[in-house]
mmCIF file of C-alpha atoms in Angstrom:
data_model
loop_
_atom_site.group_PDB
_atom_site.id
_atom_site.type_symbol
_atom_site.label_atom_id
_atom_site.label_comp_id
_atom_site.label_asym_id
_atom_site.label_seq_id
_atom_site.Cartn_x
_atom_site.Cartn_y
_atom_site.Cartn_z
ATOM 1 C CA UNK A 748 -57.818 77.530 10.016
ATOM 2 C CA UNK A 749 -56.652 79.691 12.938
ATOM 3 C CA UNK A 750 -55.951 83.059 11.313
ATOM 4 C CA UNK A 751 -53.880 84.245 14.285
ATOM 5 C CA UNK A 752 -51.353 81.420 14.040
ATOM 6 C CA UNK A 753 -49.104 79.903 11.409
ATOM 7 C CA UNK A 754 -48.572 76.136 11.182
ATOM 8 C CA UNK A 755 -45.156 74.748 10.262
ATOM 9 C CA UNK A 756 -43.825 71.159 9.902
ATOM 10 C CA UNK A 757 -40.821 70.646 12.232
ATOM 11 C CA UNK A 758 -39.079 67.364 13.136
ATOM 12 C CA UNK A 759 -42.028 65.278 11.975
ATOM 13 C CA UNK A 760 -44.566 67.089 14.118
ATOM 14 C CA UNK A 761 -46.856 70.028 13.636
ATOM 15 C CA UNK A 762 -45.948 73.118 15.623
ATOM 16 C CA UNK A 763 -47.929 76.317 15.919
ATOM 17 C CA UNK A 764 -46.234 79.737 16.002
ATOM 18 C CA UNK A 765 -47.673 83.171 16.528
ATOM 19 C CA UNK A 766 -47.181 85.342 13.414
ATOM 20 C CA UNK A 767 -44.201 87.317 14.803
ATOM 21 C CA UNK A 768 -42.336 84.090 15.563
ATOM 22 C CA UNK A 769 -43.099 82.613 12.149
ATOM 23 C CA UNK A 770 -42.007 85.845 10.487
ATOM 24 C CA UNK A 771 -38.630 85.808 12.222
ATOM 25 C CA UNK A 772 -38.085 82.120 11.498
ATOM 26 C CA UNK A 773 -38.631 82.952 7.848
ATOM 27 C CA UNK A 774 -36.191 85.873 8.073
ATOM 28 C CA UNK A 775 -33.526 83.723 9.738
ATOM 29 C CA UNK A 776 -33.878 80.933 7.186
ATOM 30 C CA UNK A 777 -33.455 83.476 4.400
ATOM 31 C CA UNK A 778 -30.046 84.390 5.809
ATOM 32 C CA UNK A 779 -30.839 87.464 7.898
ATOM 33 C CA UNK A 780 -28.630 86.852 10.937
ATOM 34 C CA UNK A 781 -29.006 90.451 12.171
ATOM 35 C CA UNK A 782 -32.545 91.750 12.588
ATOM 36 C CA UNK A 783 -33.491 94.954 14.432
ATOM 37 C CA UNK A 784 -37.118 95.595 15.311
ATOM 38 C CA UNK A 785 -38.084 99.203 16.036
ATOM 39 C CA UNK A 786 -41.327 99.338 18.020
ATOM 40 C CA UNK A 787 -43.117 101.440 20.576
ATOM 41 C CA UNK A 788 -42.361 101.092 24.272
ATOM 42 C CA UNK A 789 -45.768 99.446 24.813
ATOM 43 C CA UNK A 790 -44.426 96.369 22.985
ATOM 44 C CA UNK A 791 -42.012 95.511 25.772
ATOM 45 C CA UNK A 792 -43.676 92.162 26.448
ATOM 46 C CA UNK A 793 -43.281 91.164 22.809
ATOM 47 C CA UNK A 794 -39.505 90.842 23.178
ATOM 48 C CA UNK A 795 -39.531 87.919 25.607
ATOM 49 C CA UNK A 796 -42.443 86.163 23.893
ATOM 50 C CA UNK A 797 -40.923 86.242 20.415
ATOM 51 C CA UNK A 798 -37.469 85.200 21.575
ATOM 52 C CA UNK A 799 -38.923 82.371 23.657
ATOM 53 C CA UNK A 800 -40.952 81.187 20.681
ATOM 54 C CA UNK A 801 -37.878 81.180 18.470
ATOM 55 C CA UNK A 802 -35.954 79.108 20.993
ATOM 56 C CA UNK A 803 -38.859 76.671 21.305
ATOM 57 C CA UNK A 804 -38.712 76.088 17.555
ATOM 58 C CA UNK A 805 -35.392 74.277 18.024
ATOM 59 C CA UNK A 806 -33.889 75.618 14.802
ATOM 60 C CA UNK A 807 -30.585 76.844 16.207
ATOM 61 C CA UNK A 808 -31.574 80.484 16.235
ATOM 62 C CA UNK A 809 -29.335 82.534 18.618
ATOM 63 C CA UNK A 810 -30.886 83.366 21.989
ATOM 64 C CA UNK A 811 -30.689 87.132 21.462
ATOM 65 C CA UNK A 812 -32.380 87.089 18.053
ATOM 66 C CA UNK A 813 -33.888 89.488 17.052
ATOM 67 C CA UNK A 814 -32.630 92.801 18.482
ATOM 68 C CA UNK A 815 -35.214 95.333 19.630
ATOM 69 C CA UNK A 816 -35.284 99.104 19.941
ATOM 70 C CA UNK A 817 -38.299 100.321 21.889
ATOM 71 C CA UNK A 818 -39.088 103.978 21.325
ATOM 72 C CA UNK A 819 -41.033 106.393 23.454
ATOM 73 C CA UNK A 820 -43.766 108.469 21.881
ATOM 74 C CA UNK A 821 -42.932 111.773 20.204
ATOM 75 C CA UNK A 822 -44.820 114.933 21.131
ATOM 76 C CA UNK A 823 -45.169 117.432 18.301
ATOM 77 C CA UNK A 824 -45.312 121.152 19.052
ATOM 78 C CA UNK A 825 -46.339 123.714 16.458
ATOM 79 C CA UNK A 826 -47.001 127.400 16.991
ATOM 80 C CA UNK A 827 -46.320 126.948 20.689
ATOM 81 C CA UNK A 828 -49.126 124.394 21.020
ATOM 82 C CA UNK A 829 -49.077 120.623 21.193
ATOM 83 C CA UNK A 830 -50.471 118.971 18.090
ATOM 84 C CA UNK A 831 -53.201 116.731 19.478
ATOM 85 C CA UNK A 832 -53.124 113.098 18.401
ATOM 86 C CA UNK A 833 -55.962 110.632 18.903
ATOM 87 C CA UNK A 834 -56.115 107.064 17.597
ATOM 88 C CA UNK A 835 -59.821 106.954 18.336
ATOM 89 C CA UNK A 836 -60.508 110.121 16.354
ATOM 90 C CA UNK A 837 -58.103 109.076 13.610
ATOM 91 C CA UNK A 838 -55.969 112.192 14.023
ATOM 92 C CA UNK A 839 -52.229 111.749 13.848
ATOM 93 C CA UNK A 840 -49.035 113.299 12.519
ATOM 94 C CA UNK A 841 -47.127 111.427 9.827
ATOM 95 C CA UNK A 842 -43.490 111.722 8.824
ATOM 96 C CA UNK A 843 -44.699 113.355 5.629
ATOM 97 C CA UNK A 844 -46.435 116.027 7.715
ATOM 98 C CA UNK A 845 -43.210 116.765 9.612
ATOM 99 C CA UNK A 846 -41.199 116.919 6.395
ATOM 100 C CA UNK A 847 -43.744 119.256 4.791
ATOM 101 C CA UNK A 848 -43.711 121.518 7.858
ATOM 102 C CA UNK A 849 -39.910 121.559 8.204
ATOM 103 C CA UNK A 850 -37.506 119.626 5.956
ATOM 104 C CA UNK A 851 -36.212 116.115 5.438
ATOM 105 C CA UNK A 852 -32.875 117.030 7.031
ATOM 106 C CA UNK A 853 -34.535 118.482 10.114
ATOM 107 C CA UNK A 854 -36.792 115.465 10.613
ATOM 108 C CA UNK A 855 -33.955 112.980 10.288
ATOM 109 C CA UNK A 856 -31.565 114.885 12.558
ATOM 110 C CA UNK A 857 -34.146 115.747 15.211
ATOM 111 C CA UNK A 858 -35.592 112.248 15.491
ATOM 112 C CA UNK A 859 -32.200 110.558 15.558
ATOM 113 C CA UNK A 860 -30.817 113.016 18.120
ATOM 114 C CA UNK A 861 -32.547 111.369 21.058
ATOM 115 C CA UNK A 862 -32.187 108.107 22.905
ATOM 116 C CA UNK A 863 -34.920 105.630 22.087
ATOM 117 C CA UNK A 864 -36.046 105.331 25.712
ATOM 118 C CA UNK A 865 -36.424 109.071 26.370
ATOM 119 C CA UNK A 866 -39.403 111.331 25.842
ATOM 120 C CA UNK A 867 -38.957 113.725 22.938
ATOM 121 C CA UNK A 868 -40.660 116.917 21.833
ATOM 122 C CA UNK A 869 -40.410 117.723 18.132
ATOM 123 C CA UNK A 870 -40.657 121.503 17.976
ATOM 124 C CA UNK A 871 -41.665 122.402 14.421
ATOM 125 C CA UNK A 872 -40.900 126.089 14.925
ATOM 126 C CA UNK A 873 -37.398 125.337 16.204
ATOM 127 C CA UNK A 874 -36.729 122.957 13.316
ATOM 128 C CA UNK A 875 -37.540 125.765 10.868
ATOM 129 C CA UNK A 876 -35.204 128.333 12.443
ATOM 130 C CA UNK A 877 -32.009 129.348 10.692
ATOM 131 C CA UNK A 878 -30.042 129.995 13.842
ATOM 132 C CA UNK A 879 -27.682 128.330 16.284
ATOM 133 C CA UNK A 880 -30.492 127.125 18.561
ATOM 134 C CA UNK A 881 -31.556 124.744 15.787
ATOM 135 C CA UNK A 882 -29.174 121.757 16.145
ATOM 136 C CA UNK A 883 -29.280 120.573 12.540
ATOM 137 C CA UNK A 884 -28.725 124.106 11.245
ATOM 138 C CA UNK A 885 -25.876 124.532 13.756
ATOM 139 C CA UNK A 886 -24.049 121.481 12.391
ATOM 140 C CA UNK A 887 -24.773 122.185 8.729
ATOM 141 C CA UNK A 888 -23.717 125.813 9.142
ATOM 142 C CA UNK A 889 -20.336 124.684 10.471
ATOM 143 C CA UNK A 890 -19.809 122.733 7.249
ATOM 144 C CA UNK A 891 -20.952 125.665 5.114
ATOM 145 C CA UNK A 892 -18.662 128.074 6.973
ATOM 146 C CA UNK A 893 -15.652 125.868 6.315
ATOM 147 C CA UNK A 894 -16.554 125.635 2.631
ATOM 148 C CA UNK A 895 -16.663 129.430 2.506
ATOM 149 C CA UNK A 896 -13.218 129.806 4.115
ATOM 150 C CA UNK A 897 -11.648 127.197 1.825
ATOM 151 C CA UNK A 898 -13.204 128.859 -1.216
ATOM 152 C CA UNK A 899 -11.789 132.225 -0.131
ATOM 153 C CA UNK A 900 -8.368 130.627 0.348
ATOM 154 C CA UNK A 901 -8.476 129.254 -3.200
ATOM 155 C CA UNK A 902 -9.688 132.596 -4.562
ATOM 156 C CA UNK A 903 -6.607 134.237 -3.057
ATOM 157 C CA UNK A 904 -4.339 131.821 -4.879
ATOM 158 C CA UNK A 905 -4.022 129.183 -2.154
ATOM 159 C CA UNK A 906 -3.435 125.598 -3.265
ATOM 160 C CA UNK A 907 -5.976 123.403 -1.481
ATOM 161 C CA UNK A 908 -4.284 120.299 -2.903
ATOM 162 C CA UNK A 909 -1.163 121.192 -0.915
ATOM 163 C CA UNK A 910 -2.980 121.147 2.415
ATOM 164 C CA UNK A 911 -2.171 117.446 2.874
ATOM 165 C CA UNK A 912 1.488 118.405 3.257
ATOM 166 C CA UNK A 913 0.811 121.151 5.807
ATOM 167 C CA UNK A 914 2.970 121.289 8.919
ATOM 168 C CA UNK A 915 0.398 120.524 11.610
ATOM 169 C CA UNK A 916 3.030 121.154 14.242
ATOM 170 C CA UNK A 917 2.187 124.827 13.842
ATOM 171 C CA UNK A 918 -1.160 124.202 15.501
ATOM 172 C CA UNK A 919 -1.160 124.741 19.236
ATOM 173 C CA UNK A 920 -3.894 127.197 20.166
ATOM 174 C CA UNK A 921 -6.349 125.872 22.777
ATOM 175 C CA UNK A 922 -9.249 126.006 20.320
ATOM 176 C CA UNK A 923 -7.188 124.066 17.775
ATOM 177 C CA UNK A 924 -6.328 121.331 20.254
ATOM 178 C CA UNK A 925 -9.968 121.059 21.347
ATOM 179 C CA UNK A 926 -11.081 120.711 17.735
ATOM 180 C CA UNK A 927 -8.464 118.047 17.008
ATOM 181 C CA UNK A 928 -9.594 116.026 20.022
ATOM 182 C CA UNK A 929 -13.158 116.018 18.706
ATOM 183 C CA UNK A 930 -11.943 114.880 15.294
ATOM 184 C CA UNK A 931 -9.881 112.080 16.829
ATOM 185 C CA UNK A 932 -12.915 110.824 18.762
ATOM 186 C CA UNK A 933 -15.098 110.327 15.668
ATOM 187 C CA UNK A 934 -14.016 106.778 14.652
ATOM 188 C CA UNK A 935 -14.646 105.467 18.165
ATOM 189 C CA UNK A 936 -18.017 107.216 18.374
ATOM 190 C CA UNK A 937 -19.073 105.689 15.059
ATOM 191 C CA UNK A 938 -17.994 102.183 16.061
ATOM 192 C CA UNK A 939 -19.790 102.352 19.413
ATOM 193 C CA UNK A 940 -22.931 103.774 17.849
ATOM 194 C CA UNK A 941 -23.092 100.820 15.465
ATOM 195 C CA UNK A 942 -22.313 98.226 18.127
ATOM 196 C CA UNK A 943 -24.780 99.606 20.658
ATOM 197 C CA UNK A 944 -27.556 100.542 18.193
ATOM 198 C CA UNK A 945 -27.167 104.148 19.328
ATOM 199 C CA UNK A 946 -27.212 106.424 16.256
ATOM 200 C CA UNK A 947 -28.006 109.375 18.516
ATOM 201 C CA UNK A 948 -24.368 109.270 19.647
ATOM 202 C CA UNK A 949 -23.324 110.317 16.136
ATOM 203 C CA UNK A 950 -25.687 113.288 16.253
ATOM 204 C CA UNK A 951 -24.397 114.258 19.711
ATOM 205 C CA UNK A 952 -20.815 114.086 18.466
ATOM 206 C CA UNK A 953 -21.553 116.195 15.394
ATOM 207 C CA UNK A 954 -23.014 118.890 17.630
ATOM 208 C CA UNK A 955 -19.903 118.795 19.836
ATOM 209 C CA UNK A 956 -17.656 118.948 16.786
ATOM 210 C CA UNK A 957 -19.615 121.869 15.341
ATOM 211 C CA UNK A 958 -19.371 123.675 18.682
ATOM 212 C CA UNK A 959 -15.590 123.163 18.744
ATOM 213 C CA UNK A 960 -15.323 124.528 15.222
ATOM 214 C CA UNK A 961 -17.501 127.589 15.876
ATOM 215 C CA UNK A 962 -15.368 128.345 18.935
ATOM 216 C CA UNK A 963 -12.239 128.032 16.794
ATOM 217 C CA UNK A 964 -13.800 130.255 14.128
ATOM 218 C CA UNK A 965 -14.422 132.979 16.693
ATOM 219 C CA UNK A 966 -10.976 132.682 18.310
ATOM 220 C CA UNK A 967 -8.532 132.559 15.389
ATOM 221 C CA UNK A 968 -7.937 133.955 11.911
ATOM 222 C CA UNK A 969 -7.309 131.426 9.165
ATOM 223 C CA UNK A 970 -6.118 133.439 6.154
ATOM 224 C CA UNK A 971 -3.107 134.869 7.952
ATOM 225 C CA UNK A 972 0.058 136.335 6.398
ATOM 226 C CA UNK A 973 2.178 133.379 7.553
ATOM 227 C CA UNK A 974 1.744 130.852 4.661
ATOM 228 C CA UNK A 975 2.775 127.805 6.723
ATOM 229 C CA UNK A 976 0.392 128.665 9.547
ATOM 230 C CA UNK A 977 -2.396 129.377 7.084
ATOM 231 C CA UNK A 978 -1.887 125.978 5.425
ATOM 232 C CA UNK A 979 -1.931 124.224 8.803
ATOM 233 C CA UNK A 980 -5.155 125.917 9.863
ATOM 234 C CA UNK A 981 -6.805 125.303 6.507
ATOM 235 C CA UNK A 982 -5.772 121.651 6.685
ATOM 236 C CA UNK A 983 -7.490 121.405 10.068
ATOM 237 C CA UNK A 984 -10.605 123.001 8.584
ATOM 238 C CA UNK A 985 -10.553 120.580 5.652
ATOM 239 C CA UNK A 986 -10.375 117.630 8.044
ATOM 240 C CA UNK A 987 -13.239 119.058 10.083
ATOM 241 C CA UNK A 988 -15.346 119.513 6.967
ATOM 242 C CA UNK A 989 -14.705 115.903 5.961
ATOM 243 C CA UNK A 990 -15.778 114.506 9.321
ATOM 244 C CA UNK A 991 -18.869 116.710 9.409
ATOM 245 C CA UNK A 992 -19.797 115.589 5.905
ATOM 246 C CA UNK A 993 -19.183 111.923 6.712
ATOM 247 C CA UNK A 994 -21.186 112.066 9.938
ATOM 248 C CA UNK A 995 -24.116 113.831 8.308
ATOM 249 C CA UNK A 996 -24.078 111.283 5.485
ATOM 250 C CA UNK A 997 -24.319 108.442 8.024
ATOM 251 C CA UNK A 998 -27.488 110.081 9.354
ATOM 252 C CA UNK A 999 -28.846 110.712 5.862
ATOM 253 C CA UNK A 1000 -28.569 114.484 6.274
ATOM 254 C CA UNK A 1001 -27.148 116.809 3.619
ATOM 255 C CA UNK A 1002 -24.015 118.929 4.030
ATOM 256 C CA UNK A 1003 -24.712 122.263 2.285
ATOM 257 C CA UNK A 1004 -21.814 124.319 0.958
ATOM 258 C CA UNK A 1005 -23.550 127.622 1.645
ATOM 259 C CA UNK A 1006 -26.202 128.750 4.140
ATOM 260 C CA UNK A 1007 -27.601 132.006 5.489
ATOM 261 C CA UNK A 1008 -28.368 132.646 9.126
ATOM 262 C CA UNK A 1009 -31.317 134.715 10.287
ATOM 263 C CA UNK A 1010 -30.562 138.408 10.659
ATOM 264 C CA UNK A 1011 -31.145 138.278 14.401
ATOM 265 C CA UNK A 1012 -28.649 135.474 14.774
ATOM 266 C CA UNK A 1013 -26.037 137.331 12.747
ATOM 267 C CA UNK A 1014 -26.514 140.473 14.805
ATOM 268 C CA UNK A 1015 -26.069 138.559 18.033
ATOM 269 C CA UNK A 1016 -22.915 136.781 16.831
#
């Protein structure tokens, strides 16, 4: 009759488990060999207790089961002021609030752009800006810029299907080499992020890739008179667009084909 414990028959004897242990036994027996619990940093003691309870059950559950990600609290700023949160008063900010104040893309990118064990300030005003200081806009704008250049190339009679056969040996400018290095790093970043439960690494890489592209955009012309060089540069842009799109998709963030920056940002560019 103990409501705080669950009783289970094991090896002919009755064994009592706290609810979290019983829950994870049930998950394991249903075939879930990889379980990741996302909890607040104040649940640190739960990790050892649950894992010890699972080992005590003697059911062959691996010693490191389940995995845990302990997150620090998020401070929300709006209008230059901290949004006060109080459990006692019943005042809090939900994900729906953040989405309503900003956008789904901004919420996903901002929250995933930090390490779980670091303090984070979600600045609503920054998340709404259409300028380079907004990290999600900065990455999405890189994708939109590339779409615009490729569309212009096609409008001028360029064959985008022929870019796969471009002579990439024509690429040698410093900004081109820097961009290619960022592209080459993506598979390794993705693999490590998955292995280490570190999705923020993908967001960090996308920002670095976007920065390399924006630098390239400012340094070189793409629709040049030399057809072979133009094809090579457009092929590099197409590859960059693909990686940006893939990385954003992993984070659940959209990759717009067109965007508009704030007037102030355009004037400063």
